[in-house]
GROMACS .gro file of C-alpha atoms in nm:
model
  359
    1UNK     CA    1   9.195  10.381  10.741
    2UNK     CA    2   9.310  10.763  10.696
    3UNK     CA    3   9.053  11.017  10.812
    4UNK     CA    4   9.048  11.316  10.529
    5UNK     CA    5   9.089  11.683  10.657
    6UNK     CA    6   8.843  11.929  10.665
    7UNK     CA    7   8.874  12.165  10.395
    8UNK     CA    8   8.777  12.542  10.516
    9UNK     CA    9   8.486  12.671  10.341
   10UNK     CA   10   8.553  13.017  10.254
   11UNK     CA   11   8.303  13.286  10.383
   12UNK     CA   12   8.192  13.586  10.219
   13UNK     CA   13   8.283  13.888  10.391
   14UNK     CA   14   8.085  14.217  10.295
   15UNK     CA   15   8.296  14.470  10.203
   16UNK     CA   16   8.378  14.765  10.432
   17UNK     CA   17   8.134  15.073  10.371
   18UNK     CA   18   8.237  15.363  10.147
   19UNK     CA   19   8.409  15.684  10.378
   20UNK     CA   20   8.100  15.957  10.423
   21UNK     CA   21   8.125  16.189  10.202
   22UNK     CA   22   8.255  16.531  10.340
   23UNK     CA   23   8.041  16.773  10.414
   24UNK     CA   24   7.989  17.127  10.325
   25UNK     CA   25   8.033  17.394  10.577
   26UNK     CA   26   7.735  17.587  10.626
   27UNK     CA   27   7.906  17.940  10.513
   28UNK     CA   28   8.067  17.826  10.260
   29UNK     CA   29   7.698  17.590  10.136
   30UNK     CA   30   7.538  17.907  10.244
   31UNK     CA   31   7.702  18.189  10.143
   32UNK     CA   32   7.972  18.178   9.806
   33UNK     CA   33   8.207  18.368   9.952
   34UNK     CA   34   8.269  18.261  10.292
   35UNK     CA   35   8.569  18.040  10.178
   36UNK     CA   36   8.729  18.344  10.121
   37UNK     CA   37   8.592  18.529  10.426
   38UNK     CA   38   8.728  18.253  10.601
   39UNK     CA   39   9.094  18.270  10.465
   40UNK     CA   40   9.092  18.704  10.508
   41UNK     CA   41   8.961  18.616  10.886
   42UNK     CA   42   9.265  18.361  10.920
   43UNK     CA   43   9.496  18.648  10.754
   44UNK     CA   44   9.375  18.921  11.015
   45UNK     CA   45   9.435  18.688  11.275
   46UNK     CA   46   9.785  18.590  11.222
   47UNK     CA   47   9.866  18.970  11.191
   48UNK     CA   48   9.845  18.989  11.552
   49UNK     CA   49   9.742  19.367  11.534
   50UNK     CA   50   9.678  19.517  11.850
   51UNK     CA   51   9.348  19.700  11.970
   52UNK     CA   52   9.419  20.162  11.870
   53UNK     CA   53   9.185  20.235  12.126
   54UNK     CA   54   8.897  20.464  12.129
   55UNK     CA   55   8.828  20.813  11.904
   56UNK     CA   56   8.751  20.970  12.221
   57UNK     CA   57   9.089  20.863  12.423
   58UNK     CA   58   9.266  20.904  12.072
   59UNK     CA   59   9.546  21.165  12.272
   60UNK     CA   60   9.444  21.036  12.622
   61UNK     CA   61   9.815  21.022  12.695
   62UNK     CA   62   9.893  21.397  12.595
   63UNK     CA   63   9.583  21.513  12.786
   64UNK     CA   64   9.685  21.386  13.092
   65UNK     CA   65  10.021  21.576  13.098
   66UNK     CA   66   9.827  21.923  12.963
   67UNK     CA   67   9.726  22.146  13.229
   68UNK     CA   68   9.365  22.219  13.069
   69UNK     CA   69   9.140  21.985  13.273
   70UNK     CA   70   9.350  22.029  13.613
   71UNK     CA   71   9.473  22.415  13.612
   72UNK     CA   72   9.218  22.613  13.823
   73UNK     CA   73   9.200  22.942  14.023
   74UNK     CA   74   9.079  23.086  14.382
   75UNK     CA   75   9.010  22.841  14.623
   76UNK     CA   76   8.892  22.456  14.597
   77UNK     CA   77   8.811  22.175  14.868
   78UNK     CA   78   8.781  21.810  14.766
   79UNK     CA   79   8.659  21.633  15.017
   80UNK     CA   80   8.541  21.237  15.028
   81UNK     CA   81   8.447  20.950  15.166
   82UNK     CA   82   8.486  20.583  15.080
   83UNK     CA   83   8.239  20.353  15.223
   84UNK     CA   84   8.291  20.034  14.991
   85UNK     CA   85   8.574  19.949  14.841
   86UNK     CA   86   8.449  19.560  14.647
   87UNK     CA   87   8.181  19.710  14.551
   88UNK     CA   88   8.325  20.056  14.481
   89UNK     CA   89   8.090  20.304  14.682
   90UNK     CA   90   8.181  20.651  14.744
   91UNK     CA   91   8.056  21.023  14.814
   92UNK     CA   92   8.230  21.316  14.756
   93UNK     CA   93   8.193  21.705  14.868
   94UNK     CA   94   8.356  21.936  14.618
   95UNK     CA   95   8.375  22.363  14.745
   96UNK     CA   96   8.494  22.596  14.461
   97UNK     CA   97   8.517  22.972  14.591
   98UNK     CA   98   8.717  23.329  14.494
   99UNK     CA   99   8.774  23.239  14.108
  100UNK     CA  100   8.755  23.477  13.821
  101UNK     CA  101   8.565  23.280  13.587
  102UNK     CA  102   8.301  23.118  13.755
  103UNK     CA  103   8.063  23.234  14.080
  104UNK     CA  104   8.111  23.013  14.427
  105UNK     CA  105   7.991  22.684  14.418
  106UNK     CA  106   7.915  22.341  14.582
  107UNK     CA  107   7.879  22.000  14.434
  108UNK     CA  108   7.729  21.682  14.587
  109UNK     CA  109   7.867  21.357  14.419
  110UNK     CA  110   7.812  20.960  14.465
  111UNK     CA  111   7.993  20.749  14.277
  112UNK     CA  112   7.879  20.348  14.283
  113UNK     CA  113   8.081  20.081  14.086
  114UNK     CA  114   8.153  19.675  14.023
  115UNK     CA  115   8.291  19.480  13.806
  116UNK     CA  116   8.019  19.578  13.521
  117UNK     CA  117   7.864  19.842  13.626
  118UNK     CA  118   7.952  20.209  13.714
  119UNK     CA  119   7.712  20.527  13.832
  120UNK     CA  120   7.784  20.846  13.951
  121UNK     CA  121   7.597  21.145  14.002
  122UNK     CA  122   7.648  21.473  14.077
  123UNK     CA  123   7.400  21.796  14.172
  124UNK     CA  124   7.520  22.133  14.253
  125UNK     CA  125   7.420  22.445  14.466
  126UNK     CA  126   7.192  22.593  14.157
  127UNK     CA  127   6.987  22.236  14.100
  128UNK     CA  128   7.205  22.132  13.880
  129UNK     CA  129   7.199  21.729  13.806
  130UNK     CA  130   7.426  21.528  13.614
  131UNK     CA  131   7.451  21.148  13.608
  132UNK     CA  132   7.695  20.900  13.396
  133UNK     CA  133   7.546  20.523  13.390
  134UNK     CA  134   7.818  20.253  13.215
  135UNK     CA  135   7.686  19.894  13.173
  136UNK     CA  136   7.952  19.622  13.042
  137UNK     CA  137   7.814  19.387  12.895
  138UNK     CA  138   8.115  19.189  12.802
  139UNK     CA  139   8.483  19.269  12.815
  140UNK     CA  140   8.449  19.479  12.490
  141UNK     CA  141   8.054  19.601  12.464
  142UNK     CA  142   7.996  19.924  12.688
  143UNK     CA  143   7.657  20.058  12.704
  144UNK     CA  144   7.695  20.480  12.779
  145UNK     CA  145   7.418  20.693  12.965
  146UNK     CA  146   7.509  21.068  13.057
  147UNK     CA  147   7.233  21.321  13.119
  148UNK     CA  148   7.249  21.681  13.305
  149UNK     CA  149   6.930  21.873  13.406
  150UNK     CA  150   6.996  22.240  13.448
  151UNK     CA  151   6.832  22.558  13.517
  152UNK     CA  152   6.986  22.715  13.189
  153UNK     CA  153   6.793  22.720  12.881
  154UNK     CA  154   6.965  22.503  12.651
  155UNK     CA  155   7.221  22.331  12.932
  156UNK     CA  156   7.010  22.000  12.940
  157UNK     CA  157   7.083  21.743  12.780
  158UNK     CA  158   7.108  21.359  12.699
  159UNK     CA  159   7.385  21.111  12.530
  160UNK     CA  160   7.317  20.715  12.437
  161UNK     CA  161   7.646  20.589  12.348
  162UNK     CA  162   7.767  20.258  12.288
  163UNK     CA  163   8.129  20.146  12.232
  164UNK     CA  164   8.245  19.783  12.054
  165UNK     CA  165   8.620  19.650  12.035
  166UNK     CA  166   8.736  19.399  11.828
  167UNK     CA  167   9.079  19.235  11.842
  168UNK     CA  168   9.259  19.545  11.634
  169UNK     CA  169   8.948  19.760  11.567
  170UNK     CA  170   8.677  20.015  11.767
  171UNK     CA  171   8.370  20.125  11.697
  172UNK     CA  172   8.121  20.390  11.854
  173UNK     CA  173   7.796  20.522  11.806
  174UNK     CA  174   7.658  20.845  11.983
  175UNK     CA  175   7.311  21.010  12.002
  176UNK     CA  176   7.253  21.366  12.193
  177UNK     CA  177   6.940  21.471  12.261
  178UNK     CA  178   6.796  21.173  11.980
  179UNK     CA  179   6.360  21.263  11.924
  180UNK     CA  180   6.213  20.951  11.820
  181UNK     CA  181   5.937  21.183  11.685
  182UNK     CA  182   6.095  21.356  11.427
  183UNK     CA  183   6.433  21.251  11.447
  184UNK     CA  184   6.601  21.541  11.524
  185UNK     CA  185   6.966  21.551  11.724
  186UNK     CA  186   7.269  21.491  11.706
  187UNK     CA  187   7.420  21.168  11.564
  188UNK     CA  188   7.808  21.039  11.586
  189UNK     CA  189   7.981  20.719  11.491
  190UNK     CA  190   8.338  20.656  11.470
  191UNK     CA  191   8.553  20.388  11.346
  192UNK     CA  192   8.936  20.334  11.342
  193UNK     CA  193   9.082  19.989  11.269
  194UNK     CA  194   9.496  19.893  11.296
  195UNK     CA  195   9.655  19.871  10.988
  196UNK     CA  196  10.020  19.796  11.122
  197UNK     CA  197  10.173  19.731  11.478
  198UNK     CA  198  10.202  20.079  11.487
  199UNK     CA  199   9.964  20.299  11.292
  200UNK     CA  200   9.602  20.357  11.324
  201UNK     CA  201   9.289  20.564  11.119
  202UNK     CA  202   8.984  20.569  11.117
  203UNK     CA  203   8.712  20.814  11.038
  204UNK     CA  204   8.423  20.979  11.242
  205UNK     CA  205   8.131  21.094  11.141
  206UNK     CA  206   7.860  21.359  11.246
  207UNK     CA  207   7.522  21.430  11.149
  208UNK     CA  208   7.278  21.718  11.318
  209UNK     CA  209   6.941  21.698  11.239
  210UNK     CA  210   6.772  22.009  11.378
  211UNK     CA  211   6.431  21.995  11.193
  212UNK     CA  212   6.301  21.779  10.910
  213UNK     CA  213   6.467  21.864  10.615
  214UNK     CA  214   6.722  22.064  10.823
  215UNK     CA  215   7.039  21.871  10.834
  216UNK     CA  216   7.425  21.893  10.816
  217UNK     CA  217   7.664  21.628  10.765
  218UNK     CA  218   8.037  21.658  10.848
  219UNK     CA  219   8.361  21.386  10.914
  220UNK     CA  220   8.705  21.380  11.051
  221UNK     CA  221   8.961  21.173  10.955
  222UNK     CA  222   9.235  21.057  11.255
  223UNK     CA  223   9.573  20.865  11.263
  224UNK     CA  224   9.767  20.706  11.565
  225UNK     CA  225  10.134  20.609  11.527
  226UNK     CA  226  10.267  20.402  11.868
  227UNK     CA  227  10.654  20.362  11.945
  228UNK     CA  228  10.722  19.979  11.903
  229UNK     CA  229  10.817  20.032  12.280
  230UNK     CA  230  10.561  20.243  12.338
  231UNK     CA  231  10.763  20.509  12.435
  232UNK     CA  232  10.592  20.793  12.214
  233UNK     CA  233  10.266  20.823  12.064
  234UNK     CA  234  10.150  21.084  11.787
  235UNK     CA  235   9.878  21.143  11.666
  236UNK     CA  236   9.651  21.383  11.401
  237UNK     CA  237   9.321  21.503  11.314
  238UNK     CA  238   9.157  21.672  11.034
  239UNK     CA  239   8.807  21.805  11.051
  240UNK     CA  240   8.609  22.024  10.792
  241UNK     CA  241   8.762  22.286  10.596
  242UNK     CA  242   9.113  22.336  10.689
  243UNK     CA  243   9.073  22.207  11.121
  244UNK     CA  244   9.395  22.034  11.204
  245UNK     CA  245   9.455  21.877  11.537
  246UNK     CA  246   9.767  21.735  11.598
  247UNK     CA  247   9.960  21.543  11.952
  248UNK     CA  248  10.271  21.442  11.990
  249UNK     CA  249  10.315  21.214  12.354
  250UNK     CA  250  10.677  21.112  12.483
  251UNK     CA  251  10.776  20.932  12.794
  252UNK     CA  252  11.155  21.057  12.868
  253UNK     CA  253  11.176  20.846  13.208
  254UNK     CA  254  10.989  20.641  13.444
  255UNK     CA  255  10.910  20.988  13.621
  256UNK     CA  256  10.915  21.210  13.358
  257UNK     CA  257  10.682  21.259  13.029
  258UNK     CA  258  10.655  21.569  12.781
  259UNK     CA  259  10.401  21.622  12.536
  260UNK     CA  260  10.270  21.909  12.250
  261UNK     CA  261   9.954  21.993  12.140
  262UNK     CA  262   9.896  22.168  11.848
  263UNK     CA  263   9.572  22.334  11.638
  264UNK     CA  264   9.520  22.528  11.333
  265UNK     CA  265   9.226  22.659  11.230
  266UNK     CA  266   9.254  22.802  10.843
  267UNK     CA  267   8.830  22.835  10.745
  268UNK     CA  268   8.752  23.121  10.515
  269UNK     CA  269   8.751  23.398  10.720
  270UNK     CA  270   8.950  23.277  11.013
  271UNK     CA  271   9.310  23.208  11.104
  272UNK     CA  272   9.429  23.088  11.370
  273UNK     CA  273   9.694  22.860  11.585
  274UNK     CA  274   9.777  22.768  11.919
  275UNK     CA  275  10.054  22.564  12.020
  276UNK     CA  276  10.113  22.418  12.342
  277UNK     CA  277  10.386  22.261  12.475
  278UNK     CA  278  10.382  22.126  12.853
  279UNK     CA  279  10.581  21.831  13.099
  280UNK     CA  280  10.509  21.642  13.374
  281UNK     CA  281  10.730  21.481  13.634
  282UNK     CA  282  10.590  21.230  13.905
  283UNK     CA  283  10.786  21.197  14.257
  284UNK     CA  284  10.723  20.977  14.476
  285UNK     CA  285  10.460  21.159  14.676
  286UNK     CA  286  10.416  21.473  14.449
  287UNK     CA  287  10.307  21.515  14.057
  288UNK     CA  288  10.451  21.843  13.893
  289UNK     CA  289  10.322  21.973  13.590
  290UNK     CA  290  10.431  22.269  13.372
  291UNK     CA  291  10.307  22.432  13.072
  292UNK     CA  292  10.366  22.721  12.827
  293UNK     CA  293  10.188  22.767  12.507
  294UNK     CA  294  10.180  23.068  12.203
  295UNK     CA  295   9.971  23.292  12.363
  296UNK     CA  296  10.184  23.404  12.623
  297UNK     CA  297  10.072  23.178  12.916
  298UNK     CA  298  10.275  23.004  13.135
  299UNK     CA  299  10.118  22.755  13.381
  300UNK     CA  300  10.191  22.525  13.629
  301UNK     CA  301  10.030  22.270  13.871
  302UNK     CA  302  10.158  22.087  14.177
  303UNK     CA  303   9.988  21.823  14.394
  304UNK     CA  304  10.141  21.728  14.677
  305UNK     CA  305  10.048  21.389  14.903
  306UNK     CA  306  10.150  21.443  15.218
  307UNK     CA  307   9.912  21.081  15.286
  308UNK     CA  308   9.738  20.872  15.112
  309UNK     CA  309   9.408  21.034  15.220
  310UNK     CA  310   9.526  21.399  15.211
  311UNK     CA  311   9.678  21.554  14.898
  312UNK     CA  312   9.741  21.972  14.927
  313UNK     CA  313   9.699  22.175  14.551
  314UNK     CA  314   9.853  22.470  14.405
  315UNK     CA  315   9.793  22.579  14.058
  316UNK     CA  316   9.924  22.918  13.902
  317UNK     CA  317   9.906  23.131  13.546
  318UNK     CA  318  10.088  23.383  13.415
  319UNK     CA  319   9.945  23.614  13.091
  320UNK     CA  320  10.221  23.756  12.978
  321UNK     CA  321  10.053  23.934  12.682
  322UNK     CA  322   9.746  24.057  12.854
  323UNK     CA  323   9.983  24.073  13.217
  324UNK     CA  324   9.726  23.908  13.403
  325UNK     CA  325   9.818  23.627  13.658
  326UNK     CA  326   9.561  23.371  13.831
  327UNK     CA  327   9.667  23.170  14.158
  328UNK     CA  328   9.486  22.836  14.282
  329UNK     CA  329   9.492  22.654  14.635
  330UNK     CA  330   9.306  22.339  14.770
  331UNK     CA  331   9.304  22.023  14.939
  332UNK     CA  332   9.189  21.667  14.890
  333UNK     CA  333   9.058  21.470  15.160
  334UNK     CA  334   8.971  21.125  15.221
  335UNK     CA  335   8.789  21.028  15.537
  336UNK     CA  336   8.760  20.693  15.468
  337UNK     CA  337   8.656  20.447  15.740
  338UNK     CA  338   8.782  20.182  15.583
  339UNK     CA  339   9.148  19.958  15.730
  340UNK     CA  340   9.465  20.074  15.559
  341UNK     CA  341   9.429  19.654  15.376
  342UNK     CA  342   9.071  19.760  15.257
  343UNK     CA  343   9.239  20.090  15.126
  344UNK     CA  344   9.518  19.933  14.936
  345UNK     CA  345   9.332  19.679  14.709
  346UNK     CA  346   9.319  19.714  14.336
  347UNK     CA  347   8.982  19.834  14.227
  348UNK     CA  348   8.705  19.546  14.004
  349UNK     CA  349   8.878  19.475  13.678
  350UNK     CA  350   8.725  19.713  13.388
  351UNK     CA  351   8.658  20.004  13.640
  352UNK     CA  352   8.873  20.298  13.524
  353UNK     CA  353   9.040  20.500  13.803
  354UNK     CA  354   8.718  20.837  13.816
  355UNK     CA  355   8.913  21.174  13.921
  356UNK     CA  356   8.750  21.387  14.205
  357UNK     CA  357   8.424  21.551  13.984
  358UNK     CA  358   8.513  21.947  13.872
  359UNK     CA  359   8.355  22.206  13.968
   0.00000   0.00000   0.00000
């Protein structure tokens, strides 16, 4: 007798759940338009476009071949001392004596600075106090402090500042001497954004407030074109009625870099132009720079390192027009007490290189 098979029941199997539904992003749920702010950001991006800079260091590059913030006259002693190097401590003794524009002086500095922070002060023979505070408090927000106390009516002063950069953008705000009473100051933002790999605007801005109701508003307009290779930079500014500044920035060689400098001034009333043309060549323990511009005087400025800690200046001008002639000496000494291992390493990241203060 045949045994029958077993025939398999069937069993229901529930059917596999529906895919969730995708849901909305929150800007785009929230906010109409942030599909398309999201494609524009994705735009920017792939543009790669590089960061101009800052209004302030718009012709950094020129400025530091010009003679005008290095040229001096009579005699000058530098003289410092490094006490920290990781932290960055320092403090500095600065004699200025036998000059035709200014009376004999001495300043007192201290500098103090880390990775995000940087102070230095500075006080004079006269009672004379200046301080700069810088707080980072990322790689591209800078909190600015500078205040100076001084004897002079109308020399005191204090500047909030704080700078942002983006990826291919800068911005800056500036208050001087800001009254939360009335409001009164002065009041500066700037703003200048890549367009290209190579060109730059922006615009800054400038409002003083003196009294309530008394108030004048002005702008300037700025461009920056950069060498693909970054071999020459120009740049232009227009302020007001008829102000034109304009740069021009070249790098010939490693050693040697050139650069012009011109302004016009054509207000109602007023003419004027200066042009300035000037070059600088860097050897290996020297840094030469000469200068000649449309007035008639010809400059130059040599500083010579016979050490790493000891550095021997000469500056000189000659007024052809009004045949007048100004002649500078000094020194620069570091007696640091640090090892020559301690002297050689690279200062915090985001801590600019700070020149000896001016007298």
């Amino acid at each position: 007798m045949s045994v029958p098979t077993p025939v398999p029941v069937p069993v229901d199997v529930p059917p596999a759940p529906p895919p969730p539904a995708p849901v909305a992003s929150s800007s785009s749920s929230s906010w109409p338009l942030g599909g398309l702010y999201n494609r524009f950001a994705a735009w920017r991006k792939a543009l790669d476009l590089p960061n101009p800079g800052t209004v302030e260091n718009l012709s950094k590059e020129s400025k530091q071949t010009l003679l005008n913030n290095y040229a001096f006259d009579g005699a000058r002693a530098d003289l410092s001392k490094s006490l920290s190097m990781n932290p960055m401590f320092q403090v500095t003794h600065s004699f200025h004596l036998g000059s035709q524009a200014s009376p004999p002086s001495y300043h007192f500095g201290a500098m103090f600075a880390n990775d995000k922070l940087f102070m230095h002060g500075n006080v004079d023979n006269d009672g004379n106090l200046s301080a700069r505070f810088n707080q980072g408090w990322s790689t591209n927000n800078v909190s600015k402090v500078q205040a100076q106390l001084s004897s002079t009516p109308g020399q005191s002063f204090v500047q909030l500042e704080h700078d942002y950069q983006g990826s291919d953008y800068s911005l800056n705000a500036k208050a001087v001497n800001p009254s939360p009473a009335d409001l009164s100051g002065i009041y500066m933002g700037s703003y200048i954004q890549s367009i290209t790999k190579n060109l730059a605007v922006g615009v800054e801005t400038i409002l003083q407030q003196q009294a309530p109701g008394l108030s004048d508003i002005g702008a300037a307009y700025l461009a920056k074109y950069t060498s693909s290779d970054k071999s020459w930079i120009a740049t232009a500014q227009v302020q007001g009625p008829g102000i034109l500044q304009a740069s021009y920035w070249q790098k010939l060689s490693e050693k040697v870099d050139v650069a012009a400098d011109l302004q016009v001034m054509a207000a109602p009333g007023r003419r004027d132009a200066l042009a300035t043309l000037a070059a600088r060549y860097e050897l290996r323990m020297a840094s030469f720079r000469a200068q000649l511009d449309s007035t008639g005087k010809v400059s130059a400025y040599l500083e010579q390192r016979f050490a790493p800690t000891f550095s021997f200046l000469v500056s000189g001008e000659i007024d052809h027009f009004k045949n007048a002639a100004k002649v500078g000496v000094g020194v620069m000494i570091d007696s640091s007490s640090l090892t020559p291992e301690e002297m050689g390493m690279v200062p915090p990241p985001g801590v600019p290189a700070v020149p000896m203060p001016q007298p």
